[in-house]
Coordinates of C-alpha atoms in Angstrom, one line a residue:
M241 CA -8.4 -4.4 -41.1
T242 CA -11.5 -6.2 -42.4
D243 CA -14.8 -5.2 -40.9
H244 CA -16.4 -8.5 -40.1
A245 CA -19.8 -6.9 -39.9
E246 CA -19.5 -6.2 -43.6
T247 CA -17.4 -9.1 -45.0
A248 CA -17.3 -12.7 -44.0
A249 CA -13.9 -14.1 -43.0
P250 CA -12.3 -16.7 -45.2
E251 CA -12.7 -20.3 -44.2
A252 CA -9.5 -21.5 -42.6
P253 CA -8.3 -25.1 -43.3
A254 CA -9.8 -27.6 -41.0
A255 CA -7.4 -28.6 -38.3
T256 CA -6.1 -32.3 -38.3
D257 CA -5.7 -32.9 -34.4
T258 CA -7.0 -31.8 -31.2
R259 CA -4.3 -29.2 -30.6
G260 CA -5.1 -27.8 -33.9
R261 CA -8.8 -27.6 -33.2
V262 CA -8.0 -25.9 -29.8
A263 CA -5.9 -23.3 -31.7
E264 CA -8.6 -22.8 -34.1
L265 CA -11.1 -22.3 -31.3
L266 CA -8.9 -19.7 -29.6
A267 CA -8.5 -17.8 -32.9
I268 CA -12.3 -17.8 -33.4
R269 CA -12.9 -16.6 -29.8
A270 CA -10.3 -13.8 -30.2
E271 CA -12.2 -12.7 -33.3
A272 CA -15.4 -12.6 -31.6
L273 CA -13.9 -10.7 -28.7
R274 CA -12.1 -8.3 -30.9
G275 CA -15.4 -7.3 -32.8
P276 CA -15.8 -6.0 -36.2
S277 CA -12.8 -3.5 -36.6
E278 CA -10.9 -0.9 -34.9
K279 CA -12.7 1.7 -37.2
A280 CA -16.1 0.5 -35.8
T281 CA -14.9 0.7 -32.4
E282 CA -13.4 4.2 -32.9
A283 CA -16.7 5.4 -34.4
Q284 CA -18.5 4.1 -31.3
H285 CA -16.2 5.9 -29.0
A286 CA -16.4 9.2 -31.2
K287 CA -20.1 9.2 -30.2
G288 CA -19.2 9.2 -26.6
K289 CA -20.4 5.5 -26.3
L290 CA -18.6 2.6 -25.0
T291 CA -18.6 -0.9 -26.6
A292 CA -20.8 -3.6 -25.4
R293 CA -18.0 -5.5 -23.6
E294 CA -16.7 -2.2 -22.1
R295 CA -20.1 -1.7 -20.6
I296 CA -20.4 -5.2 -19.3
G297 CA -16.9 -4.7 -17.7
L298 CA -18.1 -1.7 -15.9
L299 CA -21.3 -3.4 -14.7
L300 CA -20.0 -6.6 -13.4
D301 CA -17.6 -7.5 -10.9
E302 CA -14.0 -7.7 -12.4
D303 CA -13.4 -11.0 -14.4
S304 CA -16.7 -12.4 -13.3
F305 CA -18.4 -12.5 -16.9
H306 CA -19.3 -15.9 -18.5
E307 CA -20.4 -15.5 -22.1
V308 CA -23.1 -17.6 -23.6
G309 CA -23.5 -17.8 -27.5
G310 CA -20.4 -15.9 -28.3
L311 CA -20.0 -18.0 -31.4
R312 CA -23.4 -17.6 -32.5
R313 CA -23.9 -16.4 -36.3
H314 CA -27.1 -15.7 -38.3
R315 CA -28.2 -17.9 -41.0
A316 CA -30.3 -15.5 -43.1
T317 CA -29.8 -15.0 -46.7
G318 CA -30.6 -12.2 -49.1
F319 CA -29.7 -8.6 -49.5
G320 CA -26.1 -9.5 -49.1
L321 CA -26.6 -11.0 -45.4
E322 CA -24.9 -14.3 -46.5
A323 CA -21.7 -12.4 -46.9
K324 CA -22.0 -10.7 -43.4
R325 CA -22.0 -13.3 -40.7
P326 CA -20.1 -11.7 -37.6
Y327 CA -19.8 -13.7 -34.4
T328 CA -22.2 -12.8 -31.6
D329 CA -24.7 -11.4 -34.2
G330 CA -24.6 -8.0 -32.6
V331 CA -25.5 -8.9 -29.0
V332 CA -23.3 -10.1 -26.1
T333 CA -25.0 -12.3 -23.6
G334 CA -24.0 -14.0 -20.4
W335 CA -23.8 -13.9 -16.7
G336 CA -21.5 -12.6 -13.9
T337 CA -21.6 -11.1 -10.5
V338 CA -22.4 -7.7 -9.0
H339 CA -21.2 -7.4 -5.4
G340 CA -20.7 -11.1 -5.5
R341 CA -24.4 -11.9 -6.5
T342 CA -25.3 -13.5 -9.8
V343 CA -26.7 -11.2 -12.5
F344 CA -27.6 -12.0 -16.1
V345 CA -26.9 -9.3 -18.8
Y346 CA -27.1 -8.9 -22.5
A347 CA -25.6 -5.9 -24.3
H348 CA -26.3 -4.8 -27.9
D349 CA -23.2 -4.2 -30.0
F350 CA -23.9 -1.2 -32.1
R351 CA -20.9 -1.9 -34.2
I352 CA -22.6 -5.0 -35.7
F353 CA -25.7 -4.3 -37.8
G354 CA -26.2 -1.2 -35.7
G355 CA -27.3 -3.5 -32.8
A356 CA -30.4 -4.3 -34.8
L357 CA -32.2 -7.5 -33.8
G358 CA -32.4 -10.6 -36.1
E359 CA -33.5 -14.1 -35.6
A360 CA -30.2 -15.4 -34.0
H361 CA -29.8 -12.2 -32.1
A362 CA -33.2 -12.6 -30.6
A363 CA -32.7 -16.4 -29.9
K364 CA -29.7 -15.4 -27.7
I365 CA -31.7 -13.1 -25.7
H366 CA -34.6 -15.4 -25.4
K367 CA -32.1 -18.1 -24.0
L368 CA -30.6 -15.7 -21.6
M369 CA -34.0 -14.6 -20.3
D370 CA -35.1 -18.1 -19.7
M371 CA -31.8 -18.8 -17.9
A372 CA -32.3 -15.8 -15.7
L373 CA -35.8 -16.8 -14.7
A374 CA -34.8 -20.5 -14.1
A375 CA -31.7 -19.3 -12.0
G376 CA -33.7 -16.8 -10.0
A377 CA -31.3 -13.9 -10.7
P378 CA -31.7 -10.3 -11.8
L379 CA -31.5 -9.4 -15.6
V380 CA -29.9 -6.3 -17.0
S381 CA -30.2 -5.2 -20.5
L382 CA -27.7 -2.8 -22.0
N383 CA -29.7 -1.3 -24.9
D384 CA -28.0 0.4 -27.9
G385 CA -29.7 -1.0 -31.0
A386 CA -31.3 0.2 -34.2
G387 CA -34.6 -2.0 -33.8
A388 CA -35.5 -4.7 -35.9
R389 CA -33.2 -6.0 -38.7
I390 CA -35.1 -5.0 -41.7
Q391 CA -33.5 -7.6 -44.0
E392 CA -34.8 -10.5 -41.9
G393 CA -38.3 -9.2 -42.1
V394 CA -41.0 -10.8 -39.9
S395 CA -38.5 -13.2 -38.2
A396 CA -37.0 -10.0 -36.5
L397 CA -40.5 -8.9 -35.4
A398 CA -41.3 -12.3 -34.0
G399 CA -38.0 -12.0 -32.0
Y400 CA -39.3 -9.0 -30.2
G401 CA -42.5 -10.7 -29.5
G402 CA -40.5 -13.4 -27.6
I403 CA -38.8 -10.8 -25.6
F404 CA -41.9 -9.0 -24.6
Q405 CA -43.5 -12.4 -23.6
R406 CA -40.5 -13.2 -21.4
N407 CA -40.5 -9.8 -19.9
T408 CA -44.0 -10.3 -18.8
R409 CA -43.5 -13.7 -17.5
A410 CA -40.5 -12.6 -15.4
S411 CA -42.3 -9.5 -14.0
G412 CA -42.5 -9.6 -10.2
V413 CA -40.4 -12.8 -10.2
I414 CA -36.9 -11.5 -11.0
P415 CA -35.8 -7.8 -11.0
Q416 CA -35.5 -6.5 -14.7
I417 CA -33.3 -3.3 -15.3
S418 CA -33.1 -1.7 -18.7
V419 CA -30.1 0.6 -19.3
M420 CA -30.6 2.9 -22.4
L421 CA -27.3 3.8 -23.8
G422 CA -28.3 4.5 -27.5
P423 CA -31.3 4.7 -29.8
C424 CA -34.5 2.5 -29.0
A425 CA -37.2 3.1 -31.5
G426 CA -40.5 1.5 -32.5
G427 CA -41.6 -1.7 -31.0
A428 CA -38.3 -2.1 -29.3
A429 CA -39.1 0.5 -26.8
Y430 CA -41.8 -1.7 -25.2
S431 CA -39.3 -4.1 -23.7
P432 CA -37.8 -1.5 -21.3
A433 CA -41.3 -0.3 -20.5
L434 CA -42.1 -3.8 -19.3
T435 CA -39.2 -3.9 -16.8
D436 CA -38.9 -2.6 -13.3
F437 CA -36.5 0.1 -13.9
V438 CA -35.2 2.2 -16.8
F439 CA -32.0 4.1 -16.8
M440 CA -30.9 6.6 -19.5
V441 CA -27.8 8.3 -20.5
R442 CA -28.3 12.0 -21.6
E443 CA -27.4 12.9 -25.3
T444 CA -26.6 9.5 -26.5
A445 CA -29.9 7.5 -25.4
Q446 CA -33.4 8.2 -27.1
M447 CA -36.6 6.2 -26.8
F448 CA -39.6 6.8 -29.1
I449 CA -42.2 4.9 -30.9
T450 CA -42.1 7.0 -34.1
G451 CA -39.1 9.2 -34.8
P452 CA -38.9 13.0 -35.6
D453 CA -39.2 12.4 -39.3
V454 CA -42.5 10.6 -38.9
V455 CA -43.8 13.0 -36.4
Q456 CA -43.1 15.9 -38.7
A457 CA -44.7 14.1 -41.8
V458 CA -47.8 13.2 -39.8
T459 CA -48.3 16.2 -37.5
G460 CA -46.0 19.0 -38.9
E461 CA -44.3 19.2 -35.6
Q462 CA -40.5 19.8 -35.7
V463 CA -38.4 18.2 -33.0
T464 CA -35.0 16.8 -32.3
Q465 CA -34.4 13.1 -31.2
N466 CA -33.6 14.2 -27.7
G467 CA -36.5 16.7 -27.8
L468 CA -38.8 13.8 -28.7
G469 CA -37.4 10.9 -26.6
G470 CA -34.2 12.0 -24.8
A471 CA -33.2 11.1 -21.2
D472 CA -34.4 14.4 -19.7
V473 CA -37.9 14.1 -21.5
H474 CA -38.4 10.6 -20.1
A475 CA -37.0 11.4 -16.7
G476 CA -39.1 14.6 -16.2
V477 CA -42.0 14.7 -18.5
S478 CA -43.2 11.2 -19.6
G479 CA -42.0 9.3 -16.5
V480 CA -40.8 6.4 -18.9
A481 CA -37.2 6.6 -17.3
H482 CA -36.6 6.3 -13.6
F483 CA -33.1 7.6 -13.7
A484 CA -31.0 9.7 -15.9
Y485 CA -27.3 10.4 -15.9
D486 CA -24.7 12.4 -17.7
D487 CA -22.3 9.5 -18.7
E488 CA -22.2 5.7 -18.9
E489 CA -19.8 5.2 -16.1
T490 CA -22.0 7.0 -13.5
C491 CA -25.0 5.2 -15.0
L492 CA -23.7 1.7 -14.7
E493 CA -22.3 2.5 -11.1
E494 CA -25.8 3.5 -10.1
V495 CA -27.3 0.3 -11.7
R496 CA -24.8 -1.7 -9.3
Y497 CA -26.0 0.4 -6.4
L498 CA -29.8 -0.4 -7.2
L499 CA -28.9 -4.2 -7.6
S500 CA -27.3 -4.1 -4.1
L501 CA -30.8 -3.0 -2.7
L502 CA -32.9 -5.7 -4.5
P503 CA -33.2 -9.4 -3.8
A504 CA -32.3 -11.9 -6.5
N505 CA -35.9 -12.9 -6.9
N506 CA -39.4 -12.8 -5.3
R507 CA -38.5 -15.7 -3.0
E508 CA -35.8 -14.0 -1.3
N509 CA -35.5 -10.9 1.0
P510 CA -33.3 -8.0 0.0
P511 CA -29.7 -8.2 1.0
S512 CA -29.0 -6.7 4.4
V513 CA -25.6 -5.2 5.5
P514 CA -24.1 -4.5 8.8
A515 CA -25.3 -1.1 10.1
K516 CA -22.9 1.5 11.6
D517 CA -25.7 4.0 12.3
P518 CA -27.0 3.4 15.8
V519 CA -30.6 2.1 16.1
D520 CA -31.2 4.5 19.0
R521 CA -29.8 7.5 17.3
R522 CA -32.2 10.5 18.2
C523 CA -33.4 12.8 15.3
E524 CA -33.6 16.0 17.4
S525 CA -33.6 18.1 14.3
L526 CA -36.9 16.7 13.2
V527 CA -38.6 18.5 16.1
D528 CA -38.1 21.9 14.4
L529 CA -37.9 20.8 10.9
V530 CA -41.6 20.4 10.2
P531 CA -43.5 23.6 10.8
L532 CA -46.9 23.5 12.7
D533 CA -48.4 25.9 10.1
G534 CA -49.7 23.6 7.4
N535 CA -49.2 26.2 4.8
R536 CA -45.5 26.4 5.2
P537 CA -43.4 24.1 3.1
Y538 CA -40.3 22.1 4.0
D539 CA -38.1 19.5 2.3
M540 CA -39.3 15.9 2.9
R541 CA -36.0 14.7 1.6
V542 CA -34.3 16.2 4.7
V543 CA -36.7 14.2 6.9
I544 CA -35.8 11.0 5.1
E545 CA -32.1 11.8 5.1
E546 CA -32.3 12.1 9.0
L547 CA -34.2 8.8 9.4
V548 CA -32.4 6.4 7.3
D549 CA -29.0 4.7 7.8
D550 CA -26.2 7.2 7.2
G551 CA -28.5 9.6 5.4
D552 CA -28.2 7.5 2.3
F553 CA -31.2 6.7 0.0
L554 CA -31.9 6.1 -3.7
E555 CA -34.8 8.2 -5.0
V556 CA -36.7 6.8 -7.9
H557 CA -38.3 8.9 -10.6
E558 CA -36.8 12.0 -8.8
R559 CA -37.6 14.4 -11.6
W560 CA -41.2 13.2 -12.4
A561 CA -44.1 13.8 -10.3
G562 CA -42.1 15.7 -7.7
N563 CA -45.0 16.1 -5.3
I564 CA -44.5 12.5 -4.1
I565 CA -41.0 10.9 -3.3
C566 CA -40.4 7.2 -3.7
A567 CA -37.0 5.9 -2.5
L568 CA -35.2 2.9 -1.4
A569 CA -33.0 3.1 1.8
R570 CA -32.0 1.0 4.8
F571 CA -33.0 1.0 8.4
D572 CA -30.5 -0.9 10.6
G573 CA -29.1 -2.5 7.5
Q574 CA -32.4 -3.7 6.1
V575 CA -33.8 -2.5 2.7
V576 CA -37.0 -0.5 3.0
G577 CA -39.3 1.4 0.5
L578 CA -40.2 4.8 1.4
V579 CA -43.3 6.7 -0.1
A580 CA -43.7 10.4 1.1
N581 CA -45.5 13.5 0.1
Q582 CA -43.3 16.4 -0.7
P583 CA -44.6 19.7 0.6
Q584 CA -42.1 21.7 -1.5
S585 CA -44.0 20.6 -4.7
L586 CA -47.7 21.4 -5.2
A587 CA -47.9 21.2 -1.3
G588 CA -47.5 17.4 -1.5
V589 CA -51.0 17.1 -3.1
L590 CA -51.8 13.8 -4.8
D591 CA -52.4 14.1 -8.7
I592 CA -52.6 11.8 -11.6
H593 CA -48.8 11.4 -12.0
A594 CA -48.1 11.1 -8.3
S595 CA -50.7 8.4 -7.9
E596 CA -49.2 6.4 -10.8
K597 CA -45.6 6.9 -9.7
A598 CA -46.3 5.7 -6.0
A599 CA -48.6 2.8 -7.1
R600 CA -45.9 1.3 -9.3
F601 CA -43.4 1.7 -6.6
V602 CA -45.6 0.1 -4.0
Q603 CA -46.3 -2.7 -6.5
M604 CA -42.5 -3.2 -7.1
C605 CA -41.7 -3.3 -3.3
D606 CA -44.5 -5.8 -2.7
A607 CA -43.3 -8.0 -5.4
F608 CA -39.7 -8.1 -4.1
N609 CA -40.4 -8.4 -0.4
I610 CA -39.4 -4.8 0.5
P611 CA -41.2 -3.4 3.4
I612 CA -43.0 0.0 2.9
V613 CA -42.8 3.1 5.2
T614 CA -45.2 5.8 4.1
L615 CA -44.6 9.4 5.4
L616 CA -47.8 11.6 5.2
D617 CA -48.2 15.3 4.8
V618 CA -50.9 15.4 2.2
P619 CA -53.7 18.1 1.8
G620 CA -55.7 16.0 -0.5
F621 CA -56.2 15.2 -4.2
L622 CA -55.5 18.0 -6.7
P623 CA -58.6 19.6 -7.8
G624 CA -59.3 20.9 -11.5
V625 CA -61.1 20.1 -14.6
D626 CA -57.8 18.8 -16.2
Q627 CA -57.4 16.3 -13.4
E628 CA -60.9 15.1 -13.4
H629 CA -61.1 14.9 -17.1
G630 CA -57.7 13.1 -17.1
G631 CA -59.1 10.4 -14.9
I632 CA -57.9 11.3 -11.4
I633 CA -60.5 8.8 -10.1
R634 CA -59.0 5.7 -11.7
H635 CA -55.3 7.0 -11.4
G636 CA -55.9 7.5 -7.7
A637 CA -57.5 4.2 -7.5
K638 CA -54.2 2.6 -8.8
L639 CA -52.5 3.8 -5.7
L640 CA -55.4 2.6 -3.4
Y641 CA -55.3 -0.8 -5.1
A642 CA -51.6 -1.1 -4.8
Y643 CA -51.5 -0.5 -1.1
C644 CA -54.6 -2.8 -0.5
N645 CA -53.1 -5.5 -2.4
A646 CA -49.6 -5.3 -0.7
T647 CA -48.7 -8.1 1.7
V648 CA -45.1 -6.9 3.0
P649 CA -44.8 -5.0 6.2
R650 CA -46.4 -1.6 6.0
I651 CA -46.0 1.2 8.4
S652 CA -47.6 4.7 8.0
L653 CA -46.5 7.9 9.7
V654 CA -48.4 11.1 9.8
L655 CA -46.1 14.0 10.2
R656 CA -48.6 16.9 9.7
K657 CA -51.7 17.1 7.4
A658 CA -53.6 14.0 6.3
Y659 CA -56.9 15.1 4.8
G660 CA -59.8 13.4 3.0
G661 CA -59.5 10.6 0.6
A662 CA -55.7 11.2 0.2
Y663 CA -55.3 10.2 3.8
I664 CA -57.1 6.9 3.2
V665 CA -55.2 6.1 0.0
M666 CA -51.8 6.8 1.7
D667 CA -51.9 3.5 3.5
S668 CA -54.2 4.4 6.3
Q669 CA -55.1 1.8 8.9
S670 CA -58.5 1.2 7.3
I671 CA -56.9 -0.2 4.1
G672 CA -54.3 -2.6 5.9
A673 CA -51.4 -0.8 7.2
D674 CA -49.8 -2.9 10.0
L675 CA -48.8 -0.1 12.1
T676 CA -50.0 3.6 12.0
L677 CA -48.1 6.3 13.9
A678 CA -48.3 10.1 14.0
W679 CA -46.4 13.0 15.4
P680 CA -48.0 15.5 17.8
S681 CA -48.2 17.9 14.9
N682 CA -50.6 15.7 13.0
E683 CA -54.0 16.9 11.6
I684 CA -56.0 14.0 10.4
A685 CA -59.6 15.2 9.1
V686 CA -61.9 15.1 6.3
M687 CA -60.6 18.5 5.2
G688 CA -58.8 21.6 6.5
A689 CA -60.4 23.5 9.3
E690 CA -61.2 26.5 7.3
G691 CA -63.0 24.6 4.6
A692 CA -64.8 22.5 7.0
A693 CA -66.1 25.6 9.0
N694 CA -67.2 27.2 5.9
V695 CA -69.4 24.0 5.1
I696 CA -70.7 23.1 8.6
F697 CA -71.2 26.6 9.8
R698 CA -72.1 28.5 6.6
R699 CA -75.5 29.6 7.9
Q700 CA -74.1 30.9 11.3
I701 CA -71.3 32.7 9.5
A702 CA -73.7 34.2 7.0
A703 CA -76.1 35.4 9.7
A704 CA -73.4 36.8 12.0
E705 CA -72.9 40.6 12.2
D706 CA -69.2 40.1 11.9
P707 CA -68.8 36.9 9.5
D708 CA -65.1 37.0 9.6
A709 CA -65.0 36.8 13.4
M710 CA -67.7 34.1 13.4
R711 CA -65.6 32.0 10.8
D712 CA -62.4 32.4 12.9
R713 CA -64.4 31.2 16.1
M714 CA -65.9 28.3 14.2
V715 CA -62.5 27.3 12.7
K716 CA -61.1 27.2 16.2
E717 CA -64.0 25.2 17.5
Y718 CA -63.6 22.7 14.7
K719 CA -59.9 22.3 15.4
S720 CA -60.5 21.7 19.1
E721 CA -63.2 19.2 18.7
L722 CA -62.0 17.3 15.6
M723 CA -58.4 18.1 14.6
H724 CA -56.5 17.9 17.8
P725 CA -53.4 15.4 17.7
Y726 CA -54.9 12.7 19.7
Y727 CA -58.5 12.5 18.1
A728 CA -57.5 9.7 15.7
A729 CA -55.5 7.9 18.5
E730 CA -58.4 8.1 20.9
R731 CA -60.6 6.2 18.3
G732 CA -57.8 3.6 17.5
L733 CA -57.3 5.0 13.9
V734 CA -53.6 5.7 15.0
D735 CA -51.7 3.2 17.1
D736 CA -49.4 5.7 18.8
V737 CA -48.4 9.4 18.8
I738 CA -44.7 9.6 19.0
D739 CA -41.9 12.0 19.7
P740 CA -40.4 13.0 16.3
A741 CA -36.8 12.7 17.8
E742 CA -37.6 9.0 18.5
T743 CA -38.9 8.2 14.9
R744 CA -35.9 6.3 13.7
T745 CA -35.8 4.0 16.7
V746 CA -39.5 3.4 16.7
L747 CA -39.6 2.6 12.9
I748 CA -36.6 0.2 13.3
H749 CA -38.3 -1.8 16.2
A750 CA -41.5 -1.9 14.4
L751 CA -39.9 -3.2 11.2
E752 CA -38.0 -5.8 13.1
M753 CA -41.3 -7.0 14.7
L754 CA -43.0 -7.2 11.3
R755 CA -40.2 -9.0 9.6
A756 CA -41.8 -12.4 9.9
K757 CA -45.2 -11.2 8.7
H758 CA -47.1 -13.5 6.5
A759 CA -50.2 -12.7 4.6
D760 CA -52.1 -14.6 1.9
L761 CA -54.2 -13.0 -0.7
P762 CA -57.5 -14.8 -1.9
A763 CA -57.0 -17.6 -4.5
R764 CA -57.4 -16.0 -8.0
K765 CA -55.8 -15.9 -11.4
H766 CA -55.0 -12.2 -10.9
G767 CA -56.7 -9.0 -10.0
N768 CA -58.1 -6.6 -12.3
P769 CA -56.5 -3.3 -11.2
P770 CA -57.8 0.1 -12.4
Q771 CA -56.0 1.4 -15.5

């Protein structure tokens, strides 16, 4: 069978009537749907990868795909391109539905020019992105391409510029999801980085600006493609990828799940579903789950699982910056974003990566009308030379800026520790939280009692006959005066102290009350957030 990515099909005689023209159209469409050759398809499958149309079939509802530009061919010449003019030009574009809601999608076809982007290829993507923005519907890109088509030179580079510009224009207007199913190198990697969520498949997907060969030539470092930019690297080390999965089928099913939690655009609310989990369900296990001893860890995921509908939530960036949890879930069928310290990792402290991770998540929730519930158990910011030299001040300010700028309903709940600047940054009442709650186990203070006693009573401790006994007495005195569970509530900094078992019910009623919240930001072109 002829590979249409390699050789142009011979021109057929022109039809002489309408029926002939229709037959001709059907033949051309069949050729476009068939793709370059069985050999090319087998090669794609041999790599453990699906074809572009197979991927679209898994992403969208059955028989819902409507293709745009399926008969597009490039018009470039030179380097033998005039003899290689396959239909689609290496990218399948169109729209369909996911759970009955409109979604736009484009998928690189690696069988044609290695999925490389040329002028016609880029024009198809530009048109689809414009359509998605105009229609106010999510955009999903299924990436499996070799970068810019070298034979087309600067025209290919300009095509990427058009994509980046549209990614930026659509940011915060429609959800944009990038699914990495193959290589993505050089400037092409910047489009996924501009989108809201990045999914990657292990072993077959890689992202990097410069490949292993260039890295070795410049720095002498030897590294594999996956070691440099594989799914596990970007999901656990760089933070570029939000999700990583072992196979394409699971990955695309999770994309469908994420879409079910997001609104179509920034003018709509996320879709709600009928809830089977009772609003008044008591969470008795929470009473014993969180130890009073602030030095004892516990798994915040178990707390979240107990609170949300049916224990079901989607964690974002699960493997990166594990000391903070960002997740989407439902309360009484309504989508909510959860930000929570994780005492099992670095005691739940805030550091550079945790601040960046939570700040981006808060911004995403605010852009798409998703209320935010913040669960606090934070001992402060991570001290250290590396953190200070790495810019913990400006990175921590990103999270502060994101919360202060958010206009969606915001509820914060202090489970246990809430110390110092980290308490303020984690959506305290002073920076605009609509409702602040606490459990009876809360300790809200400038710092822990031991550290505070060492500062305030250092002279008395030093002068005492038994410094250790004096320190213990001063610690108890500080706790009784400034760290009892009702200190913040007495001063109006916490709106209520609640029974942990009633937390789910209290949160649902509060979210219902805040659903009609409306807040306007000052008129401005845009803010200048810390970088």
